[in-house]
Short mmCIF file of C-alpha atoms in Angstrom, two decimals:
data_model
loop_
_atom_site.label_atom_id
_atom_site.label_comp_id
_atom_site.label_asym_id
_atom_site.label_seq_id
_atom_site.Cartn_x
_atom_site.Cartn_y
_atom_site.Cartn_z
CA UNK A 1 -0.01 0.00 0.01
CA UNK A 2 2.74 2.43 1.04
CA UNK A 3 4.67 1.36 -2.02
CA UNK A 4 1.70 2.24 -4.18
CA UNK A 5 1.39 5.67 -2.61
CA UNK A 6 5.10 6.29 -3.26
CA UNK A 7 4.61 5.20 -6.88
CA UNK A 8 1.74 7.67 -7.31
CA UNK A 9 3.75 10.43 -5.67
CA UNK A 10 6.75 9.69 -7.86
CA UNK A 11 4.46 9.79 -10.87
CA UNK A 12 3.06 13.18 -9.85
CA UNK A 13 6.56 14.64 -9.36
CA UNK A 14 7.70 13.32 -12.70
CA UNK A 15 4.66 14.74 -14.40
CA UNK A 16 5.21 18.11 -12.74
CA UNK A 17 8.86 18.12 -13.83
CA UNK A 18 7.75 17.43 -17.34
CA UNK A 19 5.25 20.26 -17.19
CA UNK A 20 7.91 22.64 -15.91
CA UNK A 21 10.29 21.75 -18.71
CA UNK A 22 7.50 22.09 -21.25
CA UNK A 23 6.90 25.59 -19.82
CA UNK A 24 10.55 26.53 -20.37
CA UNK A 25 10.39 25.07 -23.85
CA UNK A 26 7.39 27.20 -24.72
CA UNK A 27 9.14 30.26 -23.32
CA UNK A 28 12.17 29.58 -25.51
CA UNK A 29 9.97 29.00 -28.52
CA UNK A 30 8.34 32.37 -27.93
CA UNK A 31 11.82 33.88 -27.43
CA UNK A 32 12.87 32.45 -30.78
CA UNK A 33 9.85 33.94 -32.50
CA UNK A 34 10.38 37.33 -30.90
CA UNK A 35 14.05 37.33 -31.85
CA UNK A 36 13.01 36.63 -35.42
CA UNK A 37 10.46 39.44 -35.26
CA UNK A 38 13.08 41.97 -34.20
CA UNK A 39 15.46 40.72 -36.89
CA UNK A 40 12.82 40.86 -39.62
CA UNK A 41 11.51 44.27 -38.50
CA UNK A 42 15.03 45.74 -38.60
CA UNK A 43 15.71 44.15 -41.97
CA UNK A 44 12.40 45.46 -43.36
CA UNK A 45 13.32 48.97 -42.25
CA UNK A 46 16.89 48.92 -43.49
CA UNK A 47 15.98 47.34 -46.85
CA UNK A 48 12.68 49.22 -47.23
CA UNK A 49 10.97 45.84 -47.56
CA UNK A 50 7.29 46.53 -46.94
CA UNK A 51 6.36 42.89 -47.58
CA UNK A 52 8.59 41.73 -44.75
CA UNK A 53 7.18 44.53 -42.55
CA UNK A 54 3.66 43.26 -43.23
CA UNK A 55 4.76 39.75 -42.29
CA UNK A 56 6.02 41.07 -38.94
CA UNK A 57 2.61 42.66 -38.31
CA UNK A 58 0.87 39.42 -39.09
CA UNK A 59 3.18 37.37 -36.86
CA UNK A 60 2.58 39.80 -33.99
CA UNK A 61 -0.67 37.95 -33.42
CA UNK A 62 1.18 34.72 -32.92
CA UNK A 63 3.39 36.41 -30.31
CA UNK A 64 0.30 37.60 -28.48
CA UNK A 65 -1.27 34.13 -28.59
CA UNK A 66 1.85 32.56 -27.11
CA UNK A 67 1.90 35.23 -24.43
CA UNK A 68 -1.66 34.34 -23.33
CA UNK A 69 -1.07 30.61 -23.64
CA UNK A 70 2.11 30.48 -21.53
CA UNK A 71 0.52 32.81 -18.97
CA UNK A 72 -2.42 30.45 -18.66
CA UNK A 73 -0.09 27.50 -18.21
CA UNK A 74 1.66 29.33 -15.37
CA UNK A 75 -1.62 30.01 -13.58
CA UNK A 76 -2.84 26.44 -14.12
CA UNK A 77 0.43 24.99 -12.81
CA UNK A 78 0.35 27.13 -9.68
CA UNK A 79 -3.31 26.35 -9.01
CA UNK A 80 -3.02 22.59 -9.65
CA UNK A 81 0.45 21.77 -8.34
CA UNK A 82 0.68 24.35 -5.54
CA UNK A 83 4.41 24.56 -5.92
CA UNK A 84 6.65 26.09 -3.31
CA UNK A 85 10.18 27.44 -3.24
CA UNK A 86 12.16 26.97 -6.38
CA UNK A 87 9.37 25.58 -8.55
CA UNK A 88 7.11 28.49 -7.69
CA UNK A 89 10.00 30.88 -8.41
CA UNK A 90 10.54 29.23 -11.76
CA UNK A 91 6.90 29.60 -12.77
CA UNK A 92 6.68 33.22 -11.58
CA UNK A 93 9.98 33.99 -13.36
CA UNK A 94 8.57 32.55 -16.58
CA UNK A 95 5.37 34.53 -16.17
CA UNK A 96 7.35 37.76 -15.87
CA UNK A 97 9.71 36.90 -18.72
CA UNK A 98 6.79 36.26 -21.03
CA UNK A 99 5.68 39.83 -20.38
CA UNK A 100 9.07 41.15 -21.47
CA UNK A 101 9.14 38.96 -24.52
CA UNK A 102 5.71 40.21 -25.48
CA UNK A 103 6.91 43.79 -25.21
CA UNK A 104 9.97 43.07 -27.29
CA UNK A 105 7.49 41.83 -29.88
CA UNK A 106 5.61 45.13 -29.55
CA UNK A 107 8.77 47.09 -30.30
CA UNK A 108 9.43 44.93 -33.38
CA UNK A 109 5.91 45.67 -34.50
CA UNK A 110 6.54 49.38 -34.04
CA UNK A 111 9.68 49.20 -36.18
CA UNK A 112 7.74 47.32 -38.87
CA UNK A 113 5.05 50.04 -38.82
CA UNK A 114 7.81 52.61 -39.33
CA UNK A 115 8.89 50.77 -42.46
CA UNK A 116 5.37 50.96 -43.80
CA UNK A 117 4.92 54.65 -43.02
CA UNK A 118 8.40 55.45 -44.44
CA UNK A 119 7.45 53.73 -47.70
CA UNK A 120 5.08 56.59 -48.29
CA UNK A 121 7.58 59.44 -47.95
CA UNK A 122 10.81 60.26 -49.72
CA UNK A 123 13.98 59.39 -47.80
CA UNK A 124 16.73 61.77 -46.94
CA UNK A 125 19.96 60.57 -45.41
CA UNK A 126 18.39 57.13 -45.22
CA UNK A 127 21.80 55.52 -45.55
CA UNK A 128 23.22 57.13 -42.44
CA UNK A 129 20.26 55.93 -40.42
CA UNK A 130 20.48 52.45 -41.84
CA UNK A 131 23.99 51.79 -40.69
CA UNK A 132 23.20 53.15 -37.20
CA UNK A 133 20.13 50.97 -36.88
CA UNK A 134 21.91 47.90 -38.14
CA UNK A 135 24.77 48.43 -35.76
CA UNK A 136 22.57 48.79 -32.65
CA UNK A 137 20.31 45.96 -33.74
CA UNK A 138 23.29 43.60 -33.98
CA UNK A 139 24.24 44.25 -30.37
CA UNK A 140 20.68 43.98 -29.07
CA UNK A 141 19.73 40.81 -30.96
CA UNK A 142 22.98 39.17 -29.99
CA UNK A 143 22.35 39.87 -26.31
CA UNK A 144 18.79 38.56 -26.57
CA UNK A 145 20.09 35.35 -28.13
CA UNK A 146 22.67 34.89 -25.39
CA UNK A 147 20.08 35.35 -22.64
CA UNK A 148 17.68 32.87 -24.23
CA UNK A 149 20.59 30.47 -24.39
CA UNK A 150 21.31 30.96 -20.70
CA UNK A 151 17.60 30.45 -20.00
CA UNK A 152 17.65 27.14 -21.79
CA UNK A 153 20.38 26.02 -19.43
CA UNK A 154 18.97 27.85 -16.40
CA UNK A 155 22.44 29.25 -15.99
CA UNK A 156 22.41 32.33 -13.77
CA UNK A 157 26.21 32.75 -13.68
CA UNK A 158 26.32 33.04 -17.44
CA UNK A 159 23.50 35.57 -17.18
CA UNK A 160 25.45 37.77 -14.79
CA UNK A 161 28.31 37.77 -17.25
CA UNK A 162 25.99 38.88 -20.05
CA UNK A 163 23.82 41.33 -18.12
CA UNK A 164 25.10 44.75 -17.42
CA UNK A 165 28.69 43.76 -18.10
CA UNK A 166 28.87 46.40 -20.72
CA UNK A 167 27.25 49.71 -21.38
CA UNK A 168 27.77 49.18 -25.13
CA UNK A 169 24.15 49.30 -26.11
CA UNK A 170 23.53 52.52 -24.22
CA UNK A 171 26.67 54.15 -25.59
CA UNK A 172 25.86 53.09 -29.17
CA UNK A 173 22.35 54.40 -28.76
CA UNK A 174 23.49 57.80 -27.43
CA UNK A 175 26.13 58.19 -30.16
CA UNK A 176 23.58 57.33 -32.86
CA UNK A 177 21.11 59.89 -31.42
CA UNK A 178 23.74 62.61 -31.38
CA UNK A 179 24.67 61.89 -34.95
CA UNK A 180 21.06 62.12 -36.05
CA UNK A 181 20.63 65.45 -34.29
CA UNK A 182 23.69 66.75 -36.13
CA UNK A 183 22.12 65.67 -39.43
CA UNK A 184 18.89 67.40 -38.60
CA UNK A 185 20.64 70.62 -37.79
CA UNK A 186 22.79 70.54 -40.91
CA UNK A 187 19.86 69.82 -43.16
CA UNK A 188 16.43 70.59 -41.78
CA UNK A 189 14.85 68.75 -44.75
CA UNK A 190 16.11 65.57 -43.14
CA UNK A 191 14.26 66.21 -39.86
CA UNK A 192 11.28 64.02 -40.57
CA UNK A 193 13.23 60.99 -41.77
CA UNK A 194 15.92 61.47 -39.11
CA UNK A 195 13.13 61.35 -36.50
CA UNK A 196 11.90 58.07 -37.91
CA UNK A 197 15.38 56.67 -37.53
CA UNK A 198 15.45 58.00 -33.95
CA UNK A 199 12.15 56.24 -33.12
CA UNK A 200 13.60 52.98 -34.45
CA UNK A 201 16.77 53.49 -32.38
CA UNK A 202 14.60 54.16 -29.35
CA UNK A 203 12.65 50.97 -29.95
CA UNK A 204 15.90 48.99 -30.13
CA UNK A 205 17.09 50.58 -26.91
CA UNK A 206 13.79 49.46 -25.32
CA UNK A 207 14.41 45.93 -26.57
CA UNK A 208 17.79 46.15 -24.80
CA UNK A 209 15.97 47.15 -21.58
CA UNK A 210 13.64 44.19 -21.84
CA UNK A 211 16.59 41.88 -22.47
CA UNK A 212 18.06 43.12 -19.23
CA UNK A 213 14.80 42.43 -17.44
CA UNK A 214 14.89 38.89 -18.85
CA UNK A 215 18.35 38.43 -17.40
CA UNK A 216 17.11 39.62 -14.00
CA UNK A 217 14.14 37.30 -14.07
CA UNK A 218 16.40 34.39 -14.91
CA UNK A 219 18.70 35.16 -11.97
CA UNK A 220 15.65 35.35 -9.72
CA UNK A 221 14.35 32.06 -11.16
CA UNK A 222 17.55 30.17 -10.58
CA UNK A 223 19.04 31.84 -7.51
CA UNK A 224 15.97 33.28 -5.81
CA UNK A 225 17.65 36.63 -5.62
CA UNK A 226 15.76 39.75 -6.65
CA UNK A 227 18.36 41.82 -8.46
CA UNK A 228 16.10 44.22 -10.31
CA UNK A 229 17.28 47.31 -8.57
CA UNK A 230 20.89 46.33 -7.89
CA UNK A 231 24.02 47.73 -9.37
CA UNK A 232 26.33 45.35 -11.24
CA UNK A 233 28.60 45.14 -8.21
CA UNK A 234 25.79 44.25 -5.83
CA UNK A 235 24.41 41.80 -8.34
CA UNK A 236 27.69 39.89 -8.58
CA UNK A 237 27.94 39.80 -4.79
CA UNK A 238 24.33 38.63 -4.33
CA UNK A 239 24.66 35.84 -6.88
CA UNK A 240 27.95 34.71 -5.36
CA UNK A 241 26.38 34.51 -1.89
CA UNK A 242 23.64 32.10 -2.94
CA UNK B 1 -13.51 18.93 18.21
CA UNK B 2 -15.12 19.54 14.78
CA UNK B 3 -16.14 22.94 16.05
CA UNK B 4 -12.58 23.72 17.00
CA UNK B 5 -11.31 22.73 13.54
CA UNK B 6 -13.90 24.98 11.96
CA UNK B 7 -12.81 27.84 14.23
CA UNK B 8 -9.21 27.34 13.17
CA UNK B 9 -10.18 27.24 9.51
CA UNK B 10 -12.28 30.37 9.87
CA UNK B 11 -9.40 32.08 11.52
CA UNK B 12 -7.07 31.09 8.67
CA UNK B 13 -9.55 32.38 6.08
CA UNK B 14 -9.97 35.62 7.94
CA UNK B 15 -6.24 36.06 8.22
CA UNK B 16 -5.83 35.40 4.52
CA UNK B 17 -8.52 37.92 3.64
CA UNK B 18 -6.74 40.44 5.79
CA UNK B 19 -3.47 39.69 3.99
CA UNK B 20 -5.09 40.11 0.62
CA UNK B 21 -6.60 43.44 1.48
CA UNK B 22 -3.26 44.55 2.92
CA UNK B 23 -1.76 43.62 -0.43
CA UNK B 24 -4.21 45.82 -2.31
CA UNK B 25 -3.62 48.63 0.16
CA UNK B 26 0.10 48.42 -0.50
CA UNK B 27 -0.48 48.43 -4.20
CA UNK B 28 -2.63 51.54 -3.91
CA UNK B 29 -0.03 53.20 -1.74
CA UNK B 30 2.60 52.51 -4.41
CA UNK B 31 0.16 53.79 -7.02
CA UNK B 32 -0.29 57.03 -5.05
CA UNK B 33 3.47 57.46 -4.81
CA UNK B 34 3.98 56.84 -8.51
CA UNK B 35 1.18 59.26 -9.42
CA UNK B 36 2.93 61.89 -7.31
CA UNK B 37 6.21 61.12 -9.04
CA UNK B 38 4.73 61.71 -12.50
CA UNK B 39 3.06 64.87 -11.31
CA UNK B 40 6.25 66.20 -9.72
CA UNK B 41 8.42 65.22 -12.69
CA UNK B 42 6.14 67.03 -15.13
CA UNK B 43 5.98 70.06 -12.86
CA UNK B 44 9.78 70.06 -12.47
CA UNK B 45 10.16 70.07 -16.28
CA UNK B 46 7.53 72.68 -16.99
CA UNK B 47 8.69 75.01 -14.23
CA UNK B 48 12.42 74.27 -14.69
CA UNK B 49 12.52 73.31 -11.04
CA UNK B 50 15.76 71.31 -10.62
CA UNK B 51 15.21 70.89 -6.90
CA UNK B 52 11.88 69.14 -7.48
CA UNK B 53 13.56 67.01 -10.21
CA UNK B 54 16.18 65.90 -7.72
CA UNK B 55 13.47 64.96 -5.26
CA UNK B 56 11.86 62.77 -7.88
CA UNK B 57 15.19 61.01 -8.42
CA UNK B 58 15.55 60.40 -4.69
CA UNK B 59 11.99 59.04 -4.34
CA UNK B 60 12.59 56.67 -7.20
CA UNK B 61 14.40 54.48 -4.68
CA UNK B 62 11.25 54.29 -2.55
CA UNK B 63 9.25 53.15 -5.60
CA UNK B 64 11.81 50.44 -6.22
CA UNK B 65 11.68 49.30 -2.56
CA UNK B 66 7.87 49.04 -2.70
CA UNK B 67 8.08 47.10 -5.90
CA UNK B 68 10.39 44.50 -4.34
CA UNK B 69 8.41 44.42 -1.07
CA UNK B 70 5.00 43.85 -2.72
CA UNK B 71 6.41 41.30 -5.06
CA UNK B 72 7.83 39.36 -2.08
CA UNK B 73 4.45 39.53 -0.35
CA UNK B 74 2.87 38.00 -3.47
CA UNK B 75 5.32 35.11 -3.57
CA UNK B 76 5.01 34.53 0.16
CA UNK B 77 1.20 34.51 -0.02
CA UNK B 78 1.17 32.04 -2.89
CA UNK B 79 3.69 29.73 -1.20
CA UNK B 80 2.05 29.84 2.24
CA UNK B 81 -1.65 30.01 1.42
CA UNK B 82 -1.66 28.03 -1.79
CA UNK B 83 -4.59 30.00 -3.11
CA UNK B 84 -6.69 28.87 -6.04
CA UNK B 85 -9.13 30.53 -8.44
CA UNK B 86 -10.02 34.12 -7.67
CA UNK B 87 -7.48 34.60 -4.80
CA UNK B 88 -4.65 33.38 -6.96
CA UNK B 89 -5.80 35.62 -9.80
CA UNK B 90 -5.88 38.58 -7.41
CA UNK B 91 -2.31 37.94 -6.25
CA UNK B 92 -0.97 37.44 -9.78
CA UNK B 93 -2.86 40.50 -10.96
CA UNK B 94 -1.23 42.57 -8.21
CA UNK B 95 2.18 41.15 -9.07
CA UNK B 96 1.76 42.26 -12.68
CA UNK B 97 0.35 45.65 -11.75
CA UNK B 98 3.31 46.35 -9.53
CA UNK B 99 5.56 45.86 -12.56
CA UNK B 100 3.61 48.49 -14.53
CA UNK B 101 3.63 50.91 -11.60
CA UNK B 102 7.33 50.49 -11.32
CA UNK B 103 7.75 51.35 -14.99
CA UNK B 104 5.57 54.39 -14.65
CA UNK B 105 7.97 55.41 -11.91
CA UNK B 106 10.87 54.86 -14.34
CA UNK B 107 9.27 57.21 -16.85
CA UNK B 108 8.78 59.87 -14.21
CA UNK B 109 12.47 59.48 -13.35
CA UNK B 110 13.34 59.96 -17.04
CA UNK B 111 11.33 63.17 -17.20
CA UNK B 112 13.05 64.44 -14.07
CA UNK B 113 16.43 63.69 -15.59
CA UNK B 114 15.38 65.72 -18.67
CA UNK B 115 14.71 68.67 -16.31
CA UNK B 116 18.21 68.37 -14.93
CA UNK B 117 19.86 68.12 -18.35
CA UNK B 118 17.77 70.98 -19.73
CA UNK B 119 18.88 73.22 -16.87
CA UNK B 120 22.34 73.13 -18.47
CA UNK B 121 21.31 74.34 -21.91
CA UNK B 122 19.46 77.41 -23.13
CA UNK B 123 15.82 76.95 -24.00
CA UNK B 124 14.23 77.77 -27.29
CA UNK B 125 10.47 77.56 -27.74
CA UNK B 126 10.27 76.18 -24.25
CA UNK B 127 6.80 77.67 -23.79
CA UNK B 128 5.28 75.76 -26.65
CA UNK B 129 6.67 72.50 -25.29
CA UNK B 130 5.48 73.30 -21.79
CA UNK B 131 1.84 73.68 -22.71
CA UNK B 132 1.91 70.47 -24.79
CA UNK B 133 3.50 68.54 -21.95
CA UNK B 134 1.08 69.93 -19.38
CA UNK B 135 -1.86 69.06 -21.55
CA UNK B 136 -0.91 65.45 -22.18
CA UNK B 137 0.20 65.00 -18.53
CA UNK B 138 -3.25 66.10 -17.34
CA UNK B 139 -4.95 63.38 -19.37
CA UNK B 140 -2.50 60.67 -18.36
CA UNK B 141 -2.44 61.46 -14.66
CA UNK B 142 -6.21 61.71 -14.55
CA UNK B 143 -6.57 58.27 -16.14
CA UNK B 144 -4.05 56.76 -13.73
CA UNK B 145 -6.00 58.20 -10.82
CA UNK B 146 -9.28 56.75 -12.12
CA UNK B 147 -7.76 53.28 -12.54
CA UNK B 148 -6.28 53.32 -9.06
CA UNK B 149 -9.67 54.30 -7.80
CA UNK B 150 -11.29 51.39 -9.65
CA UNK B 151 -8.61 49.11 -8.22
CA UNK B 152 -9.46 50.25 -4.69
CA UNK B 153 -13.01 49.07 -5.32
CA UNK B 154 -12.03 46.10 -7.50
CA UNK B 155 -14.54 47.44 -9.99
CA UNK B 156 -13.91 45.93 -13.44
CA UNK B 157 -16.97 47.52 -15.05
CA UNK B 158 -15.71 50.98 -14.16
CA UNK B 159 -12.33 49.96 -15.59
CA UNK B 160 -13.85 48.98 -18.93
CA UNK B 161 -15.43 52.41 -19.05
CA UNK B 162 -12.06 54.08 -18.45
CA UNK B 163 -9.86 51.81 -20.52
CA UNK B 164 -9.70 52.28 -24.20
CA UNK B 165 -12.94 54.27 -24.24
CA UNK B 166 -11.12 57.08 -25.89
CA UNK B 167 -8.14 57.53 -28.08
CA UNK B 168 -7.58 60.97 -26.60
CA UNK B 169 -4.13 60.33 -25.17
CA UNK B 170 -2.86 58.97 -28.47
CA UNK B 171 -4.35 61.77 -30.49
CA UNK B 172 -2.99 64.42 -28.16
CA UNK B 173 0.43 62.83 -28.32
CA UNK B 174 0.48 62.65 -32.13
CA UNK B 175 -0.72 66.21 -32.47
CA UNK B 176 1.95 67.42 -30.08
CA UNK B 177 4.65 65.53 -31.94
CA UNK B 178 3.57 67.02 -35.27
CA UNK B 179 3.66 70.51 -33.80
CA UNK B 180 7.16 69.96 -32.46
CA UNK B 181 8.35 68.75 -35.87
CA UNK B 182 6.95 71.94 -37.41
CA UNK B 183 8.87 74.02 -34.89
CA UNK B 184 12.06 72.14 -35.65
CA UNK B 185 11.68 72.72 -39.36
CA UNK B 186 10.87 76.41 -38.98
CA UNK B 187 13.76 77.05 -36.65
CA UNK B 188 16.55 74.45 -36.69
CA UNK B 189 18.08 76.13 -33.62
CA UNK B 190 15.12 74.73 -31.66
CA UNK B 191 15.89 71.14 -32.69
CA UNK B 192 17.68 70.17 -29.54
CA UNK B 193 15.17 71.55 -27.07
CA UNK B 194 12.25 70.38 -29.19
CA UNK B 195 13.66 66.90 -29.02
CA UNK B 196 13.79 67.06 -25.25
CA UNK B 197 10.11 67.99 -25.28
CA UNK B 198 9.46 65.07 -27.58
CA UNK B 199 11.21 62.63 -25.24
CA UNK B 200 9.06 63.89 -22.38
CA UNK B 201 5.92 63.48 -24.52
CA UNK B 202 7.05 60.00 -25.41
CA UNK B 203 7.53 59.18 -21.70
CA UNK B 204 4.04 60.37 -20.94
CA UNK B 205 2.63 58.28 -23.79
CA UNK B 206 4.40 55.30 -22.20
CA UNK B 207 2.80 56.11 -18.88
CA UNK B 208 -0.52 55.99 -20.72
CA UNK B 209 0.38 52.51 -22.05
CA UNK B 210 1.18 51.29 -18.57
CA UNK B 211 -2.08 52.70 -17.25
CA UNK B 212 -3.88 50.69 -19.92
CA UNK B 213 -1.99 47.58 -18.79
CA UNK B 214 -3.12 48.27 -15.21
CA UNK B 215 -6.68 48.36 -16.40
CA UNK B 216 -6.26 45.02 -18.13
CA UNK B 217 -4.68 43.45 -15.04
CA UNK B 218 -7.60 44.69 -12.95
CA UNK B 219 -10.17 43.23 -15.31
CA UNK B 220 -8.26 39.92 -15.18
CA UNK B 221 -8.06 40.09 -11.40
CA UNK B 222 -11.78 40.68 -10.92
CA UNK B 223 -13.31 38.84 -13.87
CA UNK B 224 -10.66 36.26 -14.67
CA UNK B 225 -10.73 37.33 -18.32
CA UNK B 226 -7.47 37.96 -20.10
CA UNK B 227 -8.22 41.05 -22.24
CA UNK B 228 -4.70 42.05 -23.06
CA UNK B 229 -4.92 41.54 -26.79
CA UNK B 230 -8.63 42.33 -27.27
CA UNK B 231 -10.21 45.21 -29.09
CA UNK B 232 -12.52 47.47 -27.10
CA UNK B 233 -15.55 45.71 -28.63
CA UNK B 234 -14.31 42.27 -27.67
CA UNK B 235 -13.37 43.54 -24.23
CA UNK B 236 -16.86 44.79 -23.52
CA UNK B 237 -18.36 41.52 -24.68
CA UNK B 238 -16.00 39.41 -22.64
CA UNK B 239 -16.58 41.36 -19.47
CA UNK B 240 -20.36 41.23 -20.01
CA UNK B 241 -20.22 37.45 -20.40
CA UNK B 242 -18.56 36.89 -17.05
#
């Protein structure tokens, strides 16, 4: 009898573990889709590819669906399995990460919409903007990819290395903004298109912010340390302590 | 004996109810602080009051502390009380709302930083920007206040009335942006300060987005309906159904 109970308990635990790893898989799938959305959106803008921009708009719906689906799974798992400690942390961490992924998707959508609105007006200095956008996008997408990778391995130490170790994105962003302002001042006819480039840069900077949030959620998920308002130094210390 | 057990259970339920209403109280307290932060930040910018801007920066820490504290309470309540159905929804709704409040605080902080950086450069057309910022801020802060009010009463129907019923914020924002672009084109010397005004407008628009998220979390909390990706029409229908 006791043996049977143990068997049932073991079965429940196994099932729960499977559900948790399915949850992470779904999160990574959503992450992959969102990464593609940012990539496509940037490419559509840089190459003035309105067809690709429209595809990004259409896929936005899929991102939203995944958002709702994963969130429901989180609620269902908490309600049914009543997890504590690390399992609960994992589920809540996933729930928060989904929100950031969804907002990265939003920014991709905004960039795609810029492509469509730019298609209707003549470009000035488009080339300058393109290289700036490409440059910043490379950094941001690369960081997103690294964090998703770390998520797949639930590796918080790797995350600390990636997160906040450099201010590159911020510096690139500020430099690009300054350059666009210079262009505007030198040739006021470029103001409108330069502004569009600036909005795209701003969106990419936002993506970078959300990637940082993802890193923080992952550290919380794995280590149980809330590092959202810590400096890099505090963050390293806190993660070491655990 | 059975009576004693019932007493204990009743006591636990009462205690849990108290904890839940404390949680809402803390959320509303954070909401009040964040509302004040936006108000102060806008006032600091419009009146070039660097002292007030510095105060906003200092209070930002308090917002962050409340964020972490409420989030911890949510995790603790889930782990200890293992709530299901509506109680779980309430806690998860609060946890998400806290994230949006924290980001509204971030935007207030950004506006305050603009005040400080503007204090170091001469203003051009500052008056035009001021009235635009004031105008948009009035709408946004008013909507935030209404949603917090609805939260205090856990009134989803009221929320539906407030949320998405008008496109006023978006229209005001777009009109203000267009006006600033016109100023930039007419007088390229105004580009730099006009951009600062535009960043402030953008921050306020973001606050409006987060206020909309808050409304959606509240509807989810009270009605259990996820309305995040619904149109206004769908939203009204869904809330009616429940």
